[in-house]
mmCIF file of C-alpha atoms and ligand atoms in Angstrom:
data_model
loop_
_atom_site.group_PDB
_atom_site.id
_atom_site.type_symbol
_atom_site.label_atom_id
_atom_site.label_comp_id
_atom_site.label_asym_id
_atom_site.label_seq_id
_atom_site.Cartn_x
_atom_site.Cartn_y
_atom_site.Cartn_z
ATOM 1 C CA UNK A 1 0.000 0.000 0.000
ATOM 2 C CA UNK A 2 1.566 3.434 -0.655
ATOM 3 C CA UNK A 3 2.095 5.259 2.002
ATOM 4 C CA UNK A 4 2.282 9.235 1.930
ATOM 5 C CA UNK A 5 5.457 10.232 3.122
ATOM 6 C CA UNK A 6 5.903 12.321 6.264
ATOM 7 C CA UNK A 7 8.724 15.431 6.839
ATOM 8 C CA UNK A 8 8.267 16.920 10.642
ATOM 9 C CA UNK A 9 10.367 18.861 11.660
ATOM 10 C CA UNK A 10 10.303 19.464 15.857
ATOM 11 C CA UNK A 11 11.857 22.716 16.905
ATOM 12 C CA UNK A 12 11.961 21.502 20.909
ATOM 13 C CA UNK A 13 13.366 24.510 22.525
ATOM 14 C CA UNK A 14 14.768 26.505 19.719
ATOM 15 C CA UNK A 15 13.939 29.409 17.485
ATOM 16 C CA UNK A 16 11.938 32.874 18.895
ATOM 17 C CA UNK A 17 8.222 33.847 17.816
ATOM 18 C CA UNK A 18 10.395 35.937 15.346
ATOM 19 C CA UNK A 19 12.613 33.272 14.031
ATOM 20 C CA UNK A 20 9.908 30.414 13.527
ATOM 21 C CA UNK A 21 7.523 33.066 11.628
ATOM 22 C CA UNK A 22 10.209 33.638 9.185
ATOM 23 C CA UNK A 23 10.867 29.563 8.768
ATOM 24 C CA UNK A 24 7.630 28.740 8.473
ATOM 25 C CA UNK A 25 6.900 31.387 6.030
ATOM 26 C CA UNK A 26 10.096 30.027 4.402
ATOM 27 C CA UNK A 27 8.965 26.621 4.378
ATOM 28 C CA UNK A 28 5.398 27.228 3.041
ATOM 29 C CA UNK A 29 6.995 29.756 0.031
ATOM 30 C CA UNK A 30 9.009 26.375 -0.766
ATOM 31 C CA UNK A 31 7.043 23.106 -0.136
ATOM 32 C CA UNK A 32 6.406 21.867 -3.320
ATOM 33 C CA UNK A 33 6.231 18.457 -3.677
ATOM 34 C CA UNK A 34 4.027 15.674 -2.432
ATOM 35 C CA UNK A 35 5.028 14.643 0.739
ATOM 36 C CA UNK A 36 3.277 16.089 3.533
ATOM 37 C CA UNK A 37 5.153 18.606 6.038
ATOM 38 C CA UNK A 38 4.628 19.334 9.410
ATOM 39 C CA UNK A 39 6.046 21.733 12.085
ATOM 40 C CA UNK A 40 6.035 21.721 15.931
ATOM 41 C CA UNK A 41 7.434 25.223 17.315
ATOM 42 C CA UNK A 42 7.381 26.526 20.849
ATOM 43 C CA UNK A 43 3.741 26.881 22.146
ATOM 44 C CA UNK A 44 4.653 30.467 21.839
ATOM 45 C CA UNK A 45 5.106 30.138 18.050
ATOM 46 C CA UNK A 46 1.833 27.789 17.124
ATOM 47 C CA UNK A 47 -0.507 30.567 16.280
ATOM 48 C CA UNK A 48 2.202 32.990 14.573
ATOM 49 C CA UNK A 49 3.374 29.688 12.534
ATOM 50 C CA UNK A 50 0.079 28.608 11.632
ATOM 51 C CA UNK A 51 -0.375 32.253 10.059
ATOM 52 C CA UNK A 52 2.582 32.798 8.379
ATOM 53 C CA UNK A 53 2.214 29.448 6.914
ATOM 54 C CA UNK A 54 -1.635 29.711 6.366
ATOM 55 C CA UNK A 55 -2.514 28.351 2.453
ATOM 56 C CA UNK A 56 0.273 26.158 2.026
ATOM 57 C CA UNK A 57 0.603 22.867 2.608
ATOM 58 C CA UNK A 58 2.585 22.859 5.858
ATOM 59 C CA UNK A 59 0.904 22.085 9.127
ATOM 60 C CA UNK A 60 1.389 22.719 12.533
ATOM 61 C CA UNK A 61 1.887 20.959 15.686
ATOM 62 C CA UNK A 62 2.134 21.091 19.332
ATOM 63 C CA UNK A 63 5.173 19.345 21.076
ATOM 64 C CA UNK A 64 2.813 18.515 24.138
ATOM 65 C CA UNK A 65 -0.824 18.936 25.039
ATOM 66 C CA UNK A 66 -2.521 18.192 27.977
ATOM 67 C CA UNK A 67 -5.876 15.634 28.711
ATOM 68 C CA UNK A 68 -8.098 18.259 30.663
ATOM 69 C CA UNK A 69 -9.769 20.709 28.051
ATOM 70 C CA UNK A 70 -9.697 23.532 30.527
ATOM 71 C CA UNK A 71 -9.333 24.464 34.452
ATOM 72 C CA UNK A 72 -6.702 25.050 36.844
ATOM 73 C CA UNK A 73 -3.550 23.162 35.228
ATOM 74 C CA UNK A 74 -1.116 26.283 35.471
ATOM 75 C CA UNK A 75 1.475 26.247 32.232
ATOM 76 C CA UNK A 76 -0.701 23.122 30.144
ATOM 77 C CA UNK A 77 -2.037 23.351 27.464
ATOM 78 C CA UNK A 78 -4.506 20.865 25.713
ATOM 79 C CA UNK A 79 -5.446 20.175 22.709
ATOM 80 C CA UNK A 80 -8.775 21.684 22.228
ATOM 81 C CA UNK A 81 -6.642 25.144 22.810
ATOM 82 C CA UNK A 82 -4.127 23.834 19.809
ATOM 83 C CA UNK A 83 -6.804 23.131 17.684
ATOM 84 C CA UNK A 84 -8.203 27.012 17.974
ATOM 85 C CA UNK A 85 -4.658 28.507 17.487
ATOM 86 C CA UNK A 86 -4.751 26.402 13.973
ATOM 87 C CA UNK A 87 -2.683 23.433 14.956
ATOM 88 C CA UNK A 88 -3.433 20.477 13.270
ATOM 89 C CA UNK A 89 -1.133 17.610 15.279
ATOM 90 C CA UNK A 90 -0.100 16.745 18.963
ATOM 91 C CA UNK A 91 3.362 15.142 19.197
ATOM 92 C CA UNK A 92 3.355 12.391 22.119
ATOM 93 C CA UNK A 93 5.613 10.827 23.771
ATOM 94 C CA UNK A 94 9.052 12.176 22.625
ATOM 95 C CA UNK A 95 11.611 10.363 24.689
ATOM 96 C CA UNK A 96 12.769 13.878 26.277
ATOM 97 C CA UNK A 97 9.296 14.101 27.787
ATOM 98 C CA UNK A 98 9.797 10.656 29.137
ATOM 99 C CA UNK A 99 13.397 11.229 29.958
ATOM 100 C CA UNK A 100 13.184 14.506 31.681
ATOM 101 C CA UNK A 101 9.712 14.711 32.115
ATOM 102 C CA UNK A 102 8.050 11.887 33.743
ATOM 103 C CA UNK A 103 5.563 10.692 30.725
ATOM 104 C CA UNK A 104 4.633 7.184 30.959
ATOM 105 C CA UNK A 105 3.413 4.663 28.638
ATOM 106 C CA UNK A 106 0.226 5.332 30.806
ATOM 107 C CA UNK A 107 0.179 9.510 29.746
ATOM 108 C CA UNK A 108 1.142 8.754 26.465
ATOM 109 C CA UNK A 109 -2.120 6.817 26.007
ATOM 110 C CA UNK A 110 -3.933 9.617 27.794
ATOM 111 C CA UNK A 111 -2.453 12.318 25.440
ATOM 112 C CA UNK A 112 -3.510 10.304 22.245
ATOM 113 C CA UNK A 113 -7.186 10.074 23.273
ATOM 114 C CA UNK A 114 -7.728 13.716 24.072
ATOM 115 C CA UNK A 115 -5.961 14.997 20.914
ATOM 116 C CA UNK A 116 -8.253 12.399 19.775
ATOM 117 C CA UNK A 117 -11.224 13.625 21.199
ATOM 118 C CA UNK A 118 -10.131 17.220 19.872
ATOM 119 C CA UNK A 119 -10.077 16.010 16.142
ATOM 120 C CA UNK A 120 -6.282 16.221 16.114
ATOM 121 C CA UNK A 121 -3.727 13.846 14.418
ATOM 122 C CA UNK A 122 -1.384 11.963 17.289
ATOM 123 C CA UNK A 123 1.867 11.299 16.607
ATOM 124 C CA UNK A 124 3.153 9.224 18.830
ATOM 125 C CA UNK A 125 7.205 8.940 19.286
ATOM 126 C CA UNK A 126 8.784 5.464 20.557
ATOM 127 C CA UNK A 127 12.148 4.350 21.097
ATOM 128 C CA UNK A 128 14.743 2.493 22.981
ATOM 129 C CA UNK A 129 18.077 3.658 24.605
ATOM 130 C CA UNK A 130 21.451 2.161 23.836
ATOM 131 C CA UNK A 131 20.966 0.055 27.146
ATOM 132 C CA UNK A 132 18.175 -1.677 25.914
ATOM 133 C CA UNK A 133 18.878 -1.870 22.994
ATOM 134 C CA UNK A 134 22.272 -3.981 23.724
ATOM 135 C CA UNK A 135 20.350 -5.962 26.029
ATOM 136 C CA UNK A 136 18.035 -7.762 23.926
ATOM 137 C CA UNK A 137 14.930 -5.539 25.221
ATOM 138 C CA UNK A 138 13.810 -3.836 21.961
ATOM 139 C CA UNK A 139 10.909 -5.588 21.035
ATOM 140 C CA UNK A 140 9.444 -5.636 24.617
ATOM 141 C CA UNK A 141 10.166 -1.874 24.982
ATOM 142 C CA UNK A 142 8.804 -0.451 21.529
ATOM 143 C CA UNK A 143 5.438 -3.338 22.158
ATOM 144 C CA UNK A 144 5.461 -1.676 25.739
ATOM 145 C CA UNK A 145 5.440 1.871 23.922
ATOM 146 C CA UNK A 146 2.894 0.974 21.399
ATOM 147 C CA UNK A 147 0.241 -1.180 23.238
ATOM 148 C CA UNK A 148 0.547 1.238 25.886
ATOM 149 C CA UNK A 149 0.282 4.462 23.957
ATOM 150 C CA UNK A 150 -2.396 3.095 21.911
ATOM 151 C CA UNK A 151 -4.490 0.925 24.862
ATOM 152 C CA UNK A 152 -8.140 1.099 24.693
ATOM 153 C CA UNK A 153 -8.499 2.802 21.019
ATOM 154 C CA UNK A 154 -9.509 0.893 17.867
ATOM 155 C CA UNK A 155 -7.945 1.529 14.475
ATOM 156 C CA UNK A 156 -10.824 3.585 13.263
ATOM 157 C CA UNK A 157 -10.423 5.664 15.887
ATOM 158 C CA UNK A 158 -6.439 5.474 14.899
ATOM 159 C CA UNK A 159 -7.146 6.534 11.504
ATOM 160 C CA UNK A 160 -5.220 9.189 11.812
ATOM 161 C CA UNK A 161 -2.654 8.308 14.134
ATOM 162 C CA UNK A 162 1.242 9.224 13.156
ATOM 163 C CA UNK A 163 4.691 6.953 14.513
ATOM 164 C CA UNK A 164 7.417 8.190 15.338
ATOM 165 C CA UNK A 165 10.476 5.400 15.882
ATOM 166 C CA UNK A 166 13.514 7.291 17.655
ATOM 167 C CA UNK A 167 16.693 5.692 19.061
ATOM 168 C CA UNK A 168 17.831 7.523 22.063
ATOM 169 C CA UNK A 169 20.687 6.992 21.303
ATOM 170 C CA UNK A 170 20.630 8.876 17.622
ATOM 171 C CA UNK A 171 18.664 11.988 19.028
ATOM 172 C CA UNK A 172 21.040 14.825 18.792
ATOM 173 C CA UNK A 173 24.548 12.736 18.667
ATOM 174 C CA UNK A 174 24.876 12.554 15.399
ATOM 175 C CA UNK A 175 25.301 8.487 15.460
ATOM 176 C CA UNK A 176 22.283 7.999 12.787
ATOM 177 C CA UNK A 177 20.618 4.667 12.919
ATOM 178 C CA UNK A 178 21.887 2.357 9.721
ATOM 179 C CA UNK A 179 19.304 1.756 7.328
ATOM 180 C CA UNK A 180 19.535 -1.607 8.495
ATOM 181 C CA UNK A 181 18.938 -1.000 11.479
ATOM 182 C CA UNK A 182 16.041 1.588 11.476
ATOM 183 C CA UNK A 183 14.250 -0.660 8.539
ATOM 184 C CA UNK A 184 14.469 -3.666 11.297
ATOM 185 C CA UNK A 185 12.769 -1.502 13.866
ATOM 186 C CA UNK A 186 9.761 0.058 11.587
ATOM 187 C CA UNK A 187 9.286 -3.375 10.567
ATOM 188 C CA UNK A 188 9.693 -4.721 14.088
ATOM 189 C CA UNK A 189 6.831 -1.862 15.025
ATOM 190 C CA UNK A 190 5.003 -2.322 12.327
ATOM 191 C CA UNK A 191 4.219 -6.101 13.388
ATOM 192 C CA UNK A 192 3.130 -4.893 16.675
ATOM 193 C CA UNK A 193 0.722 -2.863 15.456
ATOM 194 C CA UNK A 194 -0.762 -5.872 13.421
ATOM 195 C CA UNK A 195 -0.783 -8.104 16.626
ATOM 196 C CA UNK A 196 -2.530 -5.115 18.310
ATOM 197 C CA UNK A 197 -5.241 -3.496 15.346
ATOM 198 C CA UNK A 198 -4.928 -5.827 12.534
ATOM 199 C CA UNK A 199 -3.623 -6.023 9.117
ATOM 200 C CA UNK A 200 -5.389 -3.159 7.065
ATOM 201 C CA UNK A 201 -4.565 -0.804 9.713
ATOM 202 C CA UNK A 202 -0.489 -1.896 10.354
ATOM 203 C CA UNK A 203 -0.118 -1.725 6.579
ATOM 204 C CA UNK A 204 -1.679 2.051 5.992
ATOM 205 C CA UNK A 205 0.335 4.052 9.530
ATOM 206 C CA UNK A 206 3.157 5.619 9.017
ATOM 207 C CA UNK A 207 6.020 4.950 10.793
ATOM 208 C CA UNK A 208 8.781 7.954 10.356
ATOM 209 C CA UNK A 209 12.285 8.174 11.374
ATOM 210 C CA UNK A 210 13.975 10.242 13.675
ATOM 211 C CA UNK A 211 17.504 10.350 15.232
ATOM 212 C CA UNK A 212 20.405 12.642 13.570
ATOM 213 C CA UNK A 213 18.407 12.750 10.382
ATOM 214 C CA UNK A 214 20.303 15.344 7.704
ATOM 215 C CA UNK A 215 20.163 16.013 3.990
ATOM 216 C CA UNK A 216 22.570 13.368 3.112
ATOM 217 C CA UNK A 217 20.947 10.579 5.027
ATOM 218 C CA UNK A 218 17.183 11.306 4.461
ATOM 219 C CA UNK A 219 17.100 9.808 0.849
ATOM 220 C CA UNK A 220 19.049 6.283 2.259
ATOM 221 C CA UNK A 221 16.254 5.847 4.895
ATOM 222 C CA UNK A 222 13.305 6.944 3.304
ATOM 223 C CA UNK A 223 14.058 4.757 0.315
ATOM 224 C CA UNK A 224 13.627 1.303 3.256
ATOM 225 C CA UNK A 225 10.048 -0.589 2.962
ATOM 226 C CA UNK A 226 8.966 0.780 5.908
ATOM 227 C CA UNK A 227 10.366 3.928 7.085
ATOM 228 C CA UNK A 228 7.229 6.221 6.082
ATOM 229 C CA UNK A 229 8.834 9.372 6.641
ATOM 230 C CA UNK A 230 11.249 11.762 9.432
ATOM 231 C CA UNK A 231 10.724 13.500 12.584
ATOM 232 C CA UNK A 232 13.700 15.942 12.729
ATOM 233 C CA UNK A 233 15.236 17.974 14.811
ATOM 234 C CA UNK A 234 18.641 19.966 14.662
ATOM 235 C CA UNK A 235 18.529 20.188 10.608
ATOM 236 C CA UNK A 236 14.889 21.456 10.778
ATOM 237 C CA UNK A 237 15.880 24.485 12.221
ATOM 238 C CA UNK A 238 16.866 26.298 8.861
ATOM 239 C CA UNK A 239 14.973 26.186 6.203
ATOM 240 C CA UNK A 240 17.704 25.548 3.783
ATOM 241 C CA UNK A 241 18.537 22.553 5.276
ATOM 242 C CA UNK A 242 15.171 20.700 6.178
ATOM 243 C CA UNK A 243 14.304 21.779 2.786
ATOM 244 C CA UNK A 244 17.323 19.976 1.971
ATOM 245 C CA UNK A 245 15.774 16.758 3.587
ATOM 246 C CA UNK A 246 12.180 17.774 2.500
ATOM 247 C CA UNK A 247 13.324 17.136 -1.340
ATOM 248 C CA UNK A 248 15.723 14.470 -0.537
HETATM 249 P P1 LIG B 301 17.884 15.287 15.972
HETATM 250 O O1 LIG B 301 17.408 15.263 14.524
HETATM 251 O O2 LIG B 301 18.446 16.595 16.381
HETATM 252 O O3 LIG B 301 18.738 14.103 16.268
HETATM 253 O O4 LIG B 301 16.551 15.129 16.866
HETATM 254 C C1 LIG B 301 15.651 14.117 16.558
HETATM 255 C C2 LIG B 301 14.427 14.318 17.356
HETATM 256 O O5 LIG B 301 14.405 14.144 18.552
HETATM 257 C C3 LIG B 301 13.222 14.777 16.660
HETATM 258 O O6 LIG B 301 12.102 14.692 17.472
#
């Protein structure tokens, strides 16, 4: 089945209101093709983003949202507030919220149902560290990740549901996961998801890659069977050089 690819770019804690106006005002001027591109800036920059890139085809994102609506939850945010600013995805999960953070397989799964409820698009990041990795635990952590993230849902109500496979251990070091070795993992993840919703649905989600993706990687890994796509971080922080990975 042919898969739409997937270019997200996640800013994490980078770039002023004024800076990520001017990239994504950049990025819409110069997304041409057909993959699909998504942003996630600062909460600060959401709204300001989402104008500057309003018409085009680039979309906008949260990095974290919240699973109250509303109330006294001093500095969330959920995503029923995204959704008014003009953001159009919630990213879950990203191993620096569960590193520094405290999310939980548990939250995750939380997080996807409200930006459920809220008529958003999940897209939920998984991943293993070096540690677990080198001791035989990667299938029971990313099956942890994914039946926990996506406990209690069914795969219409996944239909729109995004995944995001990250190796600690590539995020910001620069040690990019072989091809190899990230197409072992999608497909790894991509059979748990047809143990957990089936085989229509495991054959239509994307699965993207993230982890020290550049311009002169991105056409190696998005050319394996299942690698769907990249969640990036450092080199999506000028637009010169995602767009570099955008047209890759
Ligand atoms: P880098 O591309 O900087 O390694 O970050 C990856 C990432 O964490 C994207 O969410």
């Amino acid at each position: 089945m042919a898969r739409t690819i997937v270019i997200a770019g996640n800013w994490k804690l980078n770039l002023s209101v004024e800076e990520g106006v001017a990239l994504a005002g950049a990025l819409a001027k110069e997304a041409g093709n057909d993959r699909e591109i998504v942003v996630f800036p600062t909460a600060l920059s959401v709204y300001p983003a989402v104008q500057a890139a309003a018409g085009s085809k680039v979309e906008v994102g949260v990095q974290n949202a919240y699973w109250e609506v509303s109330g006294a939850y001093t500095g969330e945010l959920s995503p029923e507030l995204a959704k008014a600013a003009g953001a159009k995805w919630v990213l879950i999960g990203h191993s620096e919220r569960r590193q520094y953070f405290g999310e939980t397989n548990e939250t995750c799964n939380q997080r996807v149902q409200a930006t459920l409820r809220a008529g958003l698009k999940p897209m939920l990041c998984i991943g293993e560290t070096l540690e677990e990795r080198e001791s035989g635990r990667l299938d029971e952590i990313l099956r942890g990740q994914i039946t926990g993230g996506l406990a209690n849902l069914s795969a219409d109500d996944l239909a729109d549901l995004v995944i995001a496979y990250e190796p600690v251990w590539a995020i910001g070091t620069g040690v990019v996961a072989t091809e190899e070795q990230a197409q072992d993992a999608h497909a790894l993840s991509r059979g748990i998801v047809r143990d957990l919703l089936g085989d229509a649905f495991a054959d239509s989600v994307r699965i993207l890659y993230g982890g020290s993706v550049k311009p002169d990687n991105a056409a190696g890994l998005l050319g394996q069977e299942d690698i769907d796509g990249a969640l990036v971080g450092g080199a999506s922080l000028k637009a010169d050089v995602f767009s570099g990975i955008i047209n890759s």
